[in-house]
CSV table of C-alpha atoms and ligand atoms in Angstrom, one decimal:
chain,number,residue,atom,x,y,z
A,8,UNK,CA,58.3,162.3,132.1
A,9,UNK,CA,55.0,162.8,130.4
A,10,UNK,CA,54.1,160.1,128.2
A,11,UNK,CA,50.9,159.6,126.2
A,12,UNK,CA,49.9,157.2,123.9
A,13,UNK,CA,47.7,158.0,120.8
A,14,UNK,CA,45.6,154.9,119.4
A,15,UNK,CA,45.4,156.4,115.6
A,16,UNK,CA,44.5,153.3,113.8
A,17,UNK,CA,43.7,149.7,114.1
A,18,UNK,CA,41.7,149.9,116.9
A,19,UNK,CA,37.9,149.2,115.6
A,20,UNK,CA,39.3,146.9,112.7
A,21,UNK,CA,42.2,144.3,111.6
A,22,UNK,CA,44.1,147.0,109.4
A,23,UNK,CA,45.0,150.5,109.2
A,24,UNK,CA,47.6,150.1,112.4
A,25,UNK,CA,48.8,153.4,113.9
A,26,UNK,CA,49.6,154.3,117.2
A,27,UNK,CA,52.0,157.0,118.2
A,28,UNK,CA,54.1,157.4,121.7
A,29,UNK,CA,54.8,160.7,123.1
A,30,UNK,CA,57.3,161.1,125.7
A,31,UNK,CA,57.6,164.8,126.7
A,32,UNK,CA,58.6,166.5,123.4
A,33,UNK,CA,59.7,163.2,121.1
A,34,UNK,CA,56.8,161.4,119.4
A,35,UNK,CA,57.1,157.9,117.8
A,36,UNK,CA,54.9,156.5,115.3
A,37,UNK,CA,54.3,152.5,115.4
A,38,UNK,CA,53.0,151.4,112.1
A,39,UNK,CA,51.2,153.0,109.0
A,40,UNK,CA,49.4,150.7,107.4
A,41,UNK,CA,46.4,150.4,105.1
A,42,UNK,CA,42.7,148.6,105.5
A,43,UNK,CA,43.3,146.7,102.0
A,44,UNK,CA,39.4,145.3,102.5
A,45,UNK,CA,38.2,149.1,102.6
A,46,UNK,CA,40.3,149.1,99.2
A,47,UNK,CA,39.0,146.3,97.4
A,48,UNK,CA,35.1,146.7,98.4
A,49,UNK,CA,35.3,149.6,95.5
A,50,UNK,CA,36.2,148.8,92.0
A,51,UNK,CA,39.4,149.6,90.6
A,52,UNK,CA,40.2,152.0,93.4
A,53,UNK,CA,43.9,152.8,92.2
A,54,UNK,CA,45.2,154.2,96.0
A,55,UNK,CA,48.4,155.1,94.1
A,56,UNK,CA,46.6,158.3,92.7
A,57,UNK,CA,44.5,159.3,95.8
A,58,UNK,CA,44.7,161.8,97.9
A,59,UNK,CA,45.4,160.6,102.0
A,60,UNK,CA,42.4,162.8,102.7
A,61,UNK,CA,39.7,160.4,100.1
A,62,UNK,CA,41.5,157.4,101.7
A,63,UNK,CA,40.8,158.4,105.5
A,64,UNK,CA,37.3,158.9,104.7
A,65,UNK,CA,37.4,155.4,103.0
A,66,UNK,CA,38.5,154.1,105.8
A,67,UNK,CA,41.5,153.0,104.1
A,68,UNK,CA,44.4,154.6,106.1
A,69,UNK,CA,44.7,156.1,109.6
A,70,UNK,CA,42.9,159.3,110.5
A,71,UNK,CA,46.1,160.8,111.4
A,72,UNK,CA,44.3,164.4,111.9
A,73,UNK,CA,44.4,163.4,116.3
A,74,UNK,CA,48.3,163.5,115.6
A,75,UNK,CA,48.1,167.7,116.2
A,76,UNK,CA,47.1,166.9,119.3
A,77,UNK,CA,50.2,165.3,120.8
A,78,UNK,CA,52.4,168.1,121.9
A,79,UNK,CA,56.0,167.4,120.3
A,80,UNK,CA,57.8,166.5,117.4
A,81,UNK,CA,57.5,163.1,115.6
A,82,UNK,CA,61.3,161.6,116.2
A,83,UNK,CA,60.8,158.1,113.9
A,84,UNK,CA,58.2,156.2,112.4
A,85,UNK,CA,58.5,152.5,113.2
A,86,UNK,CA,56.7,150.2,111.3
A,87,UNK,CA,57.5,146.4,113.0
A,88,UNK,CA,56.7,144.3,109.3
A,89,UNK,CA,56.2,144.6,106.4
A,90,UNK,CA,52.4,143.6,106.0
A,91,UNK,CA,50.3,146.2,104.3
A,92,UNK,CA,48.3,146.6,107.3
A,93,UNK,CA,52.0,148.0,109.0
A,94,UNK,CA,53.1,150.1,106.3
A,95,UNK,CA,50.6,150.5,103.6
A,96,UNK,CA,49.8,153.9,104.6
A,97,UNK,CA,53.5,155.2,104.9
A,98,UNK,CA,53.5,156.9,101.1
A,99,UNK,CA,50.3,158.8,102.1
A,100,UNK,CA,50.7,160.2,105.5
A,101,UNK,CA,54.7,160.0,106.2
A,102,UNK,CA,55.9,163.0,104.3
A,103,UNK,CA,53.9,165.2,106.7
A,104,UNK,CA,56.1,164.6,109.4
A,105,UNK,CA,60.3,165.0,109.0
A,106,UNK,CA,61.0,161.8,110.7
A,107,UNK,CA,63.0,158.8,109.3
A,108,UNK,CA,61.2,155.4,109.0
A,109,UNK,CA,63.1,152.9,110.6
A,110,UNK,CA,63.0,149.1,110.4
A,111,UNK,CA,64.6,146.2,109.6
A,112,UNK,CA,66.1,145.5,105.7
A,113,UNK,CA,63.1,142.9,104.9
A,114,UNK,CA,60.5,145.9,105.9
A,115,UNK,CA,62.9,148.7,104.8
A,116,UNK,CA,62.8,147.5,100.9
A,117,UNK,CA,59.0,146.8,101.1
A,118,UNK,CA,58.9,150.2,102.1
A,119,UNK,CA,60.9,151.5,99.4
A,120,UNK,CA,58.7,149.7,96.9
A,121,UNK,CA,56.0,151.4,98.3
A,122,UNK,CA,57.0,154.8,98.0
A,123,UNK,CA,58.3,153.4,94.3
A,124,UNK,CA,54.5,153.4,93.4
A,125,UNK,CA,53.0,156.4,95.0
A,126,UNK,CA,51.6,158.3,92.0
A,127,UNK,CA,50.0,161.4,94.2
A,128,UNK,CA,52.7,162.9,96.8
A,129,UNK,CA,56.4,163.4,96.0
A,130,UNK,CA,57.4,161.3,99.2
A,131,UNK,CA,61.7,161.9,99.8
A,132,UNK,CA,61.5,159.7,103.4
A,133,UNK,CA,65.1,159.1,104.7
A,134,UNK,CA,65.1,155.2,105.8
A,135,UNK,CA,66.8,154.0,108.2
A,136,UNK,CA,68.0,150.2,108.4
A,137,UNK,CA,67.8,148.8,112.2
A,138,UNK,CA,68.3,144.6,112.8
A,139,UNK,CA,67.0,142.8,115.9
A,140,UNK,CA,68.7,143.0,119.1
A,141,UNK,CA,69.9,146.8,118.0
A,142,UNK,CA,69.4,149.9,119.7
A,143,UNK,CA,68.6,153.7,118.4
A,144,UNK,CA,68.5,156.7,120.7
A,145,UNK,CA,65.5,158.3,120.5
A,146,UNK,CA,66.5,161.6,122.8
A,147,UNK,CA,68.7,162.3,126.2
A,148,UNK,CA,66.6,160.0,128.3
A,149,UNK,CA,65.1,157.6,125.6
A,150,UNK,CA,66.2,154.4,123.7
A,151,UNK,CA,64.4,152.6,121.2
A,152,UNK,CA,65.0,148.9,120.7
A,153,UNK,CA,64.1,146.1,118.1
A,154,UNK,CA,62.9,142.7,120.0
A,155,UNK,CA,63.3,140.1,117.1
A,156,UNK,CA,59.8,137.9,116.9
A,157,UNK,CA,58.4,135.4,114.6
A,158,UNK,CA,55.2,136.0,112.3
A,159,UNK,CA,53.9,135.2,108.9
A,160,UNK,CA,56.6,137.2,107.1
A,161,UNK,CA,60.3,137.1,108.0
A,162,UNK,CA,62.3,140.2,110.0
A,163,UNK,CA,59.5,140.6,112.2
A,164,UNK,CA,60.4,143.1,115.1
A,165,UNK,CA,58.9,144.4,118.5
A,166,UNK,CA,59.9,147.7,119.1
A,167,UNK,CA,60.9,148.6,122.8
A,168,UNK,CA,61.0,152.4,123.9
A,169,UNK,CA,62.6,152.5,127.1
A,170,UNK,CA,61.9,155.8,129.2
A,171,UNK,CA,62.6,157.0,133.0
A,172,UNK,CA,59.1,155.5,133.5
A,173,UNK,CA,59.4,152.0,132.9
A,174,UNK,CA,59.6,150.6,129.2
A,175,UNK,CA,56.4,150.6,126.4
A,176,UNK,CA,56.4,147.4,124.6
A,177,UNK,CA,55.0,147.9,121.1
A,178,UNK,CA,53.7,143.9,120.4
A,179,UNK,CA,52.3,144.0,116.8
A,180,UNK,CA,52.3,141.3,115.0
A,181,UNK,CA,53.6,138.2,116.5
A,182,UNK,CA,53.4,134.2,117.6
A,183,UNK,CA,56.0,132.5,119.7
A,184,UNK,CA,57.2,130.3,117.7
A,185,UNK,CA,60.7,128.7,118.6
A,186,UNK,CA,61.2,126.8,115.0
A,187,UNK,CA,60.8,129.5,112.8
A,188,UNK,CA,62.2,127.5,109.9
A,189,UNK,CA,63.3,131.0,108.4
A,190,UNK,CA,65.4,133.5,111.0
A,191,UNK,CA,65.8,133.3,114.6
A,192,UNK,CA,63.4,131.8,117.1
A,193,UNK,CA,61.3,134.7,119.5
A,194,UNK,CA,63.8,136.2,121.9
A,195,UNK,CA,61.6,135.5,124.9
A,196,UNK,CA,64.6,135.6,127.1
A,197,UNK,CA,65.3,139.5,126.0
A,198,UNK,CA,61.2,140.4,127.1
A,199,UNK,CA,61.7,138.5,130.1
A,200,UNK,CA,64.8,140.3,131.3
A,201,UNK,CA,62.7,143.3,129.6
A,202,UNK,CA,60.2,142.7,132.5
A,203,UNK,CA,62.4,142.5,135.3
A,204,UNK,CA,65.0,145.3,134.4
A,205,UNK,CA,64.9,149.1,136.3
A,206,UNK,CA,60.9,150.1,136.2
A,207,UNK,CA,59.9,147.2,134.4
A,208,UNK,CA,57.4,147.6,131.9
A,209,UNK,CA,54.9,150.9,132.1
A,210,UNK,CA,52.9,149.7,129.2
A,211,UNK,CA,52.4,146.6,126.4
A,212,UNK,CA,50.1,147.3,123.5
A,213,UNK,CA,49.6,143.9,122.3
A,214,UNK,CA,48.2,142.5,118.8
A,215,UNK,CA,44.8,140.6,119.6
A,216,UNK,CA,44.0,139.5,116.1
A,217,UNK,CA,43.6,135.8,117.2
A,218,UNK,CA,42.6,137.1,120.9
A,219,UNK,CA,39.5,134.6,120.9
A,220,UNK,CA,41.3,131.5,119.9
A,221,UNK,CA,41.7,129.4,123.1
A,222,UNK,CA,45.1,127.1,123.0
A,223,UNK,CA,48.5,128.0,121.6
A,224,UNK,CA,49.3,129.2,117.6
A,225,UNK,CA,51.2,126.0,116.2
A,226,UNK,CA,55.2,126.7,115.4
A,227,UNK,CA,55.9,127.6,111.1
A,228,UNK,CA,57.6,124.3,111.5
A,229,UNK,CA,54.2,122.2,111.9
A,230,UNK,CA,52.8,123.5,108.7
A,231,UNK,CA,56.3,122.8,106.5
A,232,UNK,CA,55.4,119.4,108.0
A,233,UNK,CA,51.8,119.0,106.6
A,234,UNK,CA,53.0,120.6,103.6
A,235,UNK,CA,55.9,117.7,103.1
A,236,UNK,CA,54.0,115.3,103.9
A,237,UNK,CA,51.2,116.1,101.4
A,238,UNK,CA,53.4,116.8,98.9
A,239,UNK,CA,55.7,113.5,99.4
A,240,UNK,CA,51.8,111.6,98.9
A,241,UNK,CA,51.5,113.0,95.9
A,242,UNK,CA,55.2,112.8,94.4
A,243,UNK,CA,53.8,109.7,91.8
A,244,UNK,CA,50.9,111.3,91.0
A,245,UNK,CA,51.4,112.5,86.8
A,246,UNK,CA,49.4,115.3,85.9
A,247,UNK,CA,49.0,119.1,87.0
A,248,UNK,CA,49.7,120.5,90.4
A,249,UNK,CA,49.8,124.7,91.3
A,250,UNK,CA,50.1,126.0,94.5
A,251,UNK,CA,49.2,129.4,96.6
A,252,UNK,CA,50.3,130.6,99.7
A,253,UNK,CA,50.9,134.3,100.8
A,254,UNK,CA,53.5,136.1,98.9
A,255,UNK,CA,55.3,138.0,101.7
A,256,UNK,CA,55.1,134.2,103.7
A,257,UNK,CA,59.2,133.9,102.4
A,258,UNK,CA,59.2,130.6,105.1
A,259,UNK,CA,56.3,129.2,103.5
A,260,UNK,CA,57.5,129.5,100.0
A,261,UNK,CA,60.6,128.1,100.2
A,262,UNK,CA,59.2,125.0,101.7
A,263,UNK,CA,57.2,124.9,98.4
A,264,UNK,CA,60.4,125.3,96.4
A,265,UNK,CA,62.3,122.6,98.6
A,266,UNK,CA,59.5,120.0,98.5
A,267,UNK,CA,58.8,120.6,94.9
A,268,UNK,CA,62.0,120.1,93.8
A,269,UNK,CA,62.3,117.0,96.1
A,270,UNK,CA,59.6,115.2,94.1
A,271,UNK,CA,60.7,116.5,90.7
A,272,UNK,CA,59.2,119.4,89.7
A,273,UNK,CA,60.8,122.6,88.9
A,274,UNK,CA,59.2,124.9,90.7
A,275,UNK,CA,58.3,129.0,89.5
A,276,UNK,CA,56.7,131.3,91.0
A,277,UNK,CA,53.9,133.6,89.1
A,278,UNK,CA,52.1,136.8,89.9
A,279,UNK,CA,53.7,140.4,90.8
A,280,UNK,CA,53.3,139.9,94.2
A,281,UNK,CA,55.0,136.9,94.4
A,282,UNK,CA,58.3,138.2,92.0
A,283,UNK,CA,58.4,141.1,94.5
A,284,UNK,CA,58.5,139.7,98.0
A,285,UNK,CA,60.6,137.0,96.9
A,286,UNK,CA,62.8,138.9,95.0
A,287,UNK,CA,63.6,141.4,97.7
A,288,UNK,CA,64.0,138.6,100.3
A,289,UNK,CA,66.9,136.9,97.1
A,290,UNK,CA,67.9,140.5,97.0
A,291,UNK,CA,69.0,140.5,100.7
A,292,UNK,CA,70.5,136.4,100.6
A,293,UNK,CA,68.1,135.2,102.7
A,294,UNK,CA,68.9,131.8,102.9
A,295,UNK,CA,66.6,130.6,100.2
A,296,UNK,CA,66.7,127.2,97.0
A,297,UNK,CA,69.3,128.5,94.4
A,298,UNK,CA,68.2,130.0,91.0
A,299,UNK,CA,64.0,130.6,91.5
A,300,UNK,CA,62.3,131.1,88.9
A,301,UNK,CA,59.7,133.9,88.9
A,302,UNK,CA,57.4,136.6,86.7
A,303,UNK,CA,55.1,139.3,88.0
A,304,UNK,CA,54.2,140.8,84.2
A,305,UNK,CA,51.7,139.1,82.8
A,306,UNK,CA,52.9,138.5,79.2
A,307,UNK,CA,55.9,136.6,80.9
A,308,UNK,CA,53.6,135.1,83.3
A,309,UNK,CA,51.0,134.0,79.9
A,310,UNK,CA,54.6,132.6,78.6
A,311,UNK,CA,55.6,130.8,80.9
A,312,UNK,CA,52.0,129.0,81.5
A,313,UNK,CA,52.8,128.5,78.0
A,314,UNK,CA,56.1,126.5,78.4
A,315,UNK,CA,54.5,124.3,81.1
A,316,UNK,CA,51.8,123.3,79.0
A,317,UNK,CA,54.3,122.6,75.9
A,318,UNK,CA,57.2,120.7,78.3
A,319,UNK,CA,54.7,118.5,80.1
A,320,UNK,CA,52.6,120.2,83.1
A,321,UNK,CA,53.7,116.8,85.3
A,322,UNK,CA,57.1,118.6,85.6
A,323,UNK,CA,56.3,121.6,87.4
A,324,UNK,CA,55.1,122.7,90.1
A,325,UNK,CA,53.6,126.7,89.5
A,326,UNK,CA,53.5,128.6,92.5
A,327,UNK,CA,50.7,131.3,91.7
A,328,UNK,CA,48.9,134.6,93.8
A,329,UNK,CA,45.0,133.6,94.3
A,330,UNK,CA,45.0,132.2,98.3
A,331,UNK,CA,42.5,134.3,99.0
A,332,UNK,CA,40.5,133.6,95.6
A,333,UNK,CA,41.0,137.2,94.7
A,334,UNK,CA,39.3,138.1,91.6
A,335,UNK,CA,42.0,139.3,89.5
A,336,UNK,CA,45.0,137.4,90.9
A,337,UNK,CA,46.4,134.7,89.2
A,338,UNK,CA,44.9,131.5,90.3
A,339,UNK,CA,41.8,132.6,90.3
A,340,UNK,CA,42.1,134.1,86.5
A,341,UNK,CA,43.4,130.2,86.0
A,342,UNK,CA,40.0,128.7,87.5
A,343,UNK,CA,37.5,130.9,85.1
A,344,UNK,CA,40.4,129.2,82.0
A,345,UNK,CA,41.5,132.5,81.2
A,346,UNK,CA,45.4,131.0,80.9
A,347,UNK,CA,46.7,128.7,79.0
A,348,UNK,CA,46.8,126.3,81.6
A,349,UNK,CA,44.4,123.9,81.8
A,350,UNK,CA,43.3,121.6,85.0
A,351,UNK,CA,42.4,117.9,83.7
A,352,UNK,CA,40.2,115.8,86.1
A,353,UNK,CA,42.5,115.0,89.1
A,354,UNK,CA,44.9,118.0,88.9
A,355,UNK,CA,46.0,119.3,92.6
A,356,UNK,CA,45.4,122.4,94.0
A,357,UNK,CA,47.3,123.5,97.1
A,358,UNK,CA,46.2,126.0,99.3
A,359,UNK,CA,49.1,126.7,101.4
A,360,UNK,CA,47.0,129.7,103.1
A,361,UNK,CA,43.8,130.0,105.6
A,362,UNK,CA,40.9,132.3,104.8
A,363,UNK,CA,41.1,135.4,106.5
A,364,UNK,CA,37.6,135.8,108.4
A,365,UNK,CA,36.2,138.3,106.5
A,366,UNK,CA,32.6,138.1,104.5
A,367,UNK,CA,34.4,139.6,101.3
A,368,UNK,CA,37.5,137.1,101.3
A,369,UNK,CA,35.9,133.9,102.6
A,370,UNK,CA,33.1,134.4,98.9
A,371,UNK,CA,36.0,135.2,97.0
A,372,UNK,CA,37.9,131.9,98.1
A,373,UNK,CA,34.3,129.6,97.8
A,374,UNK,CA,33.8,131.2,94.1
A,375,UNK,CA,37.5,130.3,93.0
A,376,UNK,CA,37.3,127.1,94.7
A,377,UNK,CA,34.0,126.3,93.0
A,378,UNK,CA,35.5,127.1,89.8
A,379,UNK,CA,38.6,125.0,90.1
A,380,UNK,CA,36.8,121.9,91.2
A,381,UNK,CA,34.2,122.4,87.5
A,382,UNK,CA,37.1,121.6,86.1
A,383,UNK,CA,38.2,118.7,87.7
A,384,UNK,CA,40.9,120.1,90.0
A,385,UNK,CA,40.9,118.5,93.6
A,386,UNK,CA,41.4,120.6,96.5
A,387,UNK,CA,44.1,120.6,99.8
A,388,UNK,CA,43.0,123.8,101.8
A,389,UNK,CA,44.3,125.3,104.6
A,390,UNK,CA,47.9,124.1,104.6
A,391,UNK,CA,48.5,126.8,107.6
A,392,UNK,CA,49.3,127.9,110.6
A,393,UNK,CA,48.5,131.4,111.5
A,394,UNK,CA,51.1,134.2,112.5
A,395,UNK,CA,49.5,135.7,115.5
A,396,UNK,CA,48.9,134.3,118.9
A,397,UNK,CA,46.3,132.7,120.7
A,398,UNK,CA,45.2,133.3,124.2
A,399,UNK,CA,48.0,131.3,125.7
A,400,UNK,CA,50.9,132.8,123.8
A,401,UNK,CA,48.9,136.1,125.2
A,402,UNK,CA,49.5,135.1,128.9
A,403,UNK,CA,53.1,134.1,128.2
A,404,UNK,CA,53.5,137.7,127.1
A,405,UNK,CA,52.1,139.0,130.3
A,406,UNK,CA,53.9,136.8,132.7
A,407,UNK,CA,57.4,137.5,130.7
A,408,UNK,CA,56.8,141.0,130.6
A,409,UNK,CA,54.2,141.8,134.0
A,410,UNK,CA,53.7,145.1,132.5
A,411,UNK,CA,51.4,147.8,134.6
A,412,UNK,CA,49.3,148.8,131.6
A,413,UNK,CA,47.8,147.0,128.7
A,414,UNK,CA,46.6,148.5,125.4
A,415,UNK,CA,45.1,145.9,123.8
A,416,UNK,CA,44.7,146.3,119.4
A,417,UNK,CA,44.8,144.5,116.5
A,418,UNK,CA,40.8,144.5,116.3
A,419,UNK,CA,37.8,145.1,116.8
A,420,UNK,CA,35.5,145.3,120.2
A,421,UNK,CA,34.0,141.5,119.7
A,422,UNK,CA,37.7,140.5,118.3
A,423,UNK,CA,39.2,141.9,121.6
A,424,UNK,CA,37.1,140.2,124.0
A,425,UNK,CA,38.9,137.3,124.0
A,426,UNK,CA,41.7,139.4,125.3
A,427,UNK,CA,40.3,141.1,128.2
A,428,UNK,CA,38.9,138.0,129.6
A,429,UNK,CA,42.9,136.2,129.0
A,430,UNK,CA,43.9,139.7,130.8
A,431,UNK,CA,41.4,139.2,133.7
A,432,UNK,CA,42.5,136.2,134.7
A,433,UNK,CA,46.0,137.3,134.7
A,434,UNK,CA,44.7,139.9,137.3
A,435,UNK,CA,43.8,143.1,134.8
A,436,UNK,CA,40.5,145.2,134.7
A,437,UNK,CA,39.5,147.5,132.5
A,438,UNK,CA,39.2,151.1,133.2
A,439,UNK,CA,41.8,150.0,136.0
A,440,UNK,CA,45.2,149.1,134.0
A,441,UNK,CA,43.5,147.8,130.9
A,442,UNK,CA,42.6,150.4,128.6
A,443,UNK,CA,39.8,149.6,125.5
A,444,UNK,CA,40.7,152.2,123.2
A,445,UNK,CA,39.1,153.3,119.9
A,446,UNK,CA,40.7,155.2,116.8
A,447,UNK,CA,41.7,158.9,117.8
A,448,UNK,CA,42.0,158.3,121.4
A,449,UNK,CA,44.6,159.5,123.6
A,450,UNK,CA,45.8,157.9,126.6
A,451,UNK,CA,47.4,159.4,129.3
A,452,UNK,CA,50.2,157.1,131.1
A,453,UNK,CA,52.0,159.3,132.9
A,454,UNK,CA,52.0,162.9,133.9
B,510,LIG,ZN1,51.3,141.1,110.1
């Protein structure tokens, strides 16, 4: 079997993830996600108008154009999460091809709400729900399978193709995390025996985001920790307390809505982002607190800011968008006084979030930080443990899965090197069964 493996996006940058498989005639698509920093570096860029062409040359979403290329039809399009950067990109460039998207029902419904707000194309996608541990036929001689894995949002998948050839192990985003607090642990047992079945593994294209990090990524369950215990020090203090995390992080916000409750606050969540993710997640019973509160518009938001202020702000605990001190998102808008709440001197601010190393988000987070300690707030940061692995969880992944060929993405050159030289030690050189791609390569596996 021919097989070939197109690196289309998300291979000079953290974003914009696209990479396409194709095995003689059947192509699939991993991923279609946006590069929300390209976004947000222009004012008021509304993407739900644009035209995928505008966005490409922004920088924003895959330059798909290498797809004509590949030699075959498009068979699925397989995004693994459902973090912009995976499917962002799906209501611009996925009604060019007549291909199902397939995922899990987490990802699924982010999807939908996606092609929801498209304003530009008339996208009519036919989606397809697939759980963990379940397998789709992809043609005679190919089957596709979903690896469940832990990350930063919850029905996180890697997708397995598994040809004549040996099998390609698609592994964006992930850590190992084996107390997920939310979902199943990582099913390392299914990537060993992945490793070790028939031709093994031809090729692993593996997420390097946090490639340069030496050590191993903490489990979700050591940041609920932190978080209960610096909640439970503060359960007698009597004045204000918000806090932000990342919407789409359902684990982390249900330990906000557990611990609050446990030192008697009501807890509600505030911003659009947050009354979607967590909505769709209630939607589906994930096993979240009963009866959440929560408003994305902002006259119910204004209201509700309202009510806290009127009933006593000691008895609540407001769980806002702003981790990233984004201008325009709700915590921020708070800092500059633009709500009716108001911080007195001693009020607590938790930030249930890392920065993410970028020039653009770590001034946003100093600027709304600065303006919440002018009023008196005081600050917990980095309340967090990050949803990709470090350079030990990397070599896990190669010594479970001993594939022949590495692709490694995620990043950009200096972001990958902390990869290569994790891969070299395992016994991989570039140019040899390593391959440093860039976006709009092709790769030729097998011929
Ligand atoms: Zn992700």
């Amino acid at each position: 079997m021919e097989i070939e493996i197109a690196t289309v996006g998300g291979y000079e940058e953290v974003g914009r993830q696209m990479t396409a498989v194709r095995m003689d005639d059947e192509i699939v698509v991993f991923d279609m996600g946006l590069n929300l920093s390209q976004v947000l570096i222009h004012d008021n860029v509304q993407t739900e108008t644009m035209h995928s062409l505008d966005l490409i040359d922004m920088g924003a979403i895959p330059d798909d154009r290498i797809m004509s290329e590949l030699d075959g039809e498009v068979t699925a399009i397989v995004p693994t999460h459902g973090h912009l950067d995976h499917i962002g990109a799906i209501p611009k460039l996925a009604h060019r091809y007549d291909a199902p998207v397939v995922a899990t029902p987490f990802t699924i419904e982010l999807v939908r709400d996606q092609i929801a707000d498209e304003d530009k194309f008339d996208v009519d996608i036919d989606l397809q729900v697939m759980n963990s541990g379940e397998q789709m036929r992809i043609s005679d001689r190919v089957q596709m399978e979903f690896v469940n894995v832990t990350h930063s949002t919850i029905d996180a998948i890697n997708p397995v193709l598994h040809t004549p050839e040996g099998a390609i192990v698609y592994g964006l985003d992930k850590r190992l995390d084996h107390d997920p607090v939310l979902g199943d642990p990582i099913d390392m047992k299914r990537f060993r025996e992945i490793g070790r079945e028939d031709d093994g593994v031809l090729c692993y294209i593996e997420d390097c985001t946090n490639a340069n990090q030496k050590g191993r990524t903490p489990s979700e369950s050591v940041a609920r920790k932190e978080l209960h215990d610096t909640m439970l020090s503060l359960e007698d203090y009597d004045g204000g307390m918000v806090a932000t995390t990342f919407a789409s992080h359902i684990a982390r916000v249900s330990s906000l809505l557990e611990f609050a409750q446990e030192i008697g606050r009501k807890p509600i969540l505030l911003g659009r982002s947050m009354e979607k993710y967590t909505g769709t997640a209630t939607n589906l019973d994930v096993d979240l607190p009963d009866e959440i509160e929560m408003y994305g518009h902002r006259r119910a938001i204004d209201q509700s800011l309202e009510r806290i202020m009127e009933d006593g702000k000691e008895n609540f605990l407001p769980i806002v968008t702003g981790h990233q001190g984004e201008p325009r998102a709700l915590l921020t808008r708070m800092g500059r006084g633009e709500t009716n709440y108001d911080f007195n001197n001693g009020d607590k601010v938790i930030f249930s979030a890392g920065i993410i190393p970028e020039p653009t988000n770590e001034g946003n987070r100093y600027q709304s930080e600065r303006l919440l300690k002018m009023q008196g707030a005081r600050i917990y940061d980095d309340i967090h443990v990050s949803g990709h692995l470090s350079q030990e969880g990397h070599y896990q992944m190669l010594e479970a899965l001993q594939p022949q060929q590495l692709i490694p993405a995620h990043q950009d050159l200096k972001g990958l090197s902390g990869y290569v030289n994790t891969a070299n030690a395992f016994g991989y050189e570039v140019g040899r069964d390593m391959h440093l791609s860039r976006n709009g390569n092709i790769i030729q596996l097998t011929e």
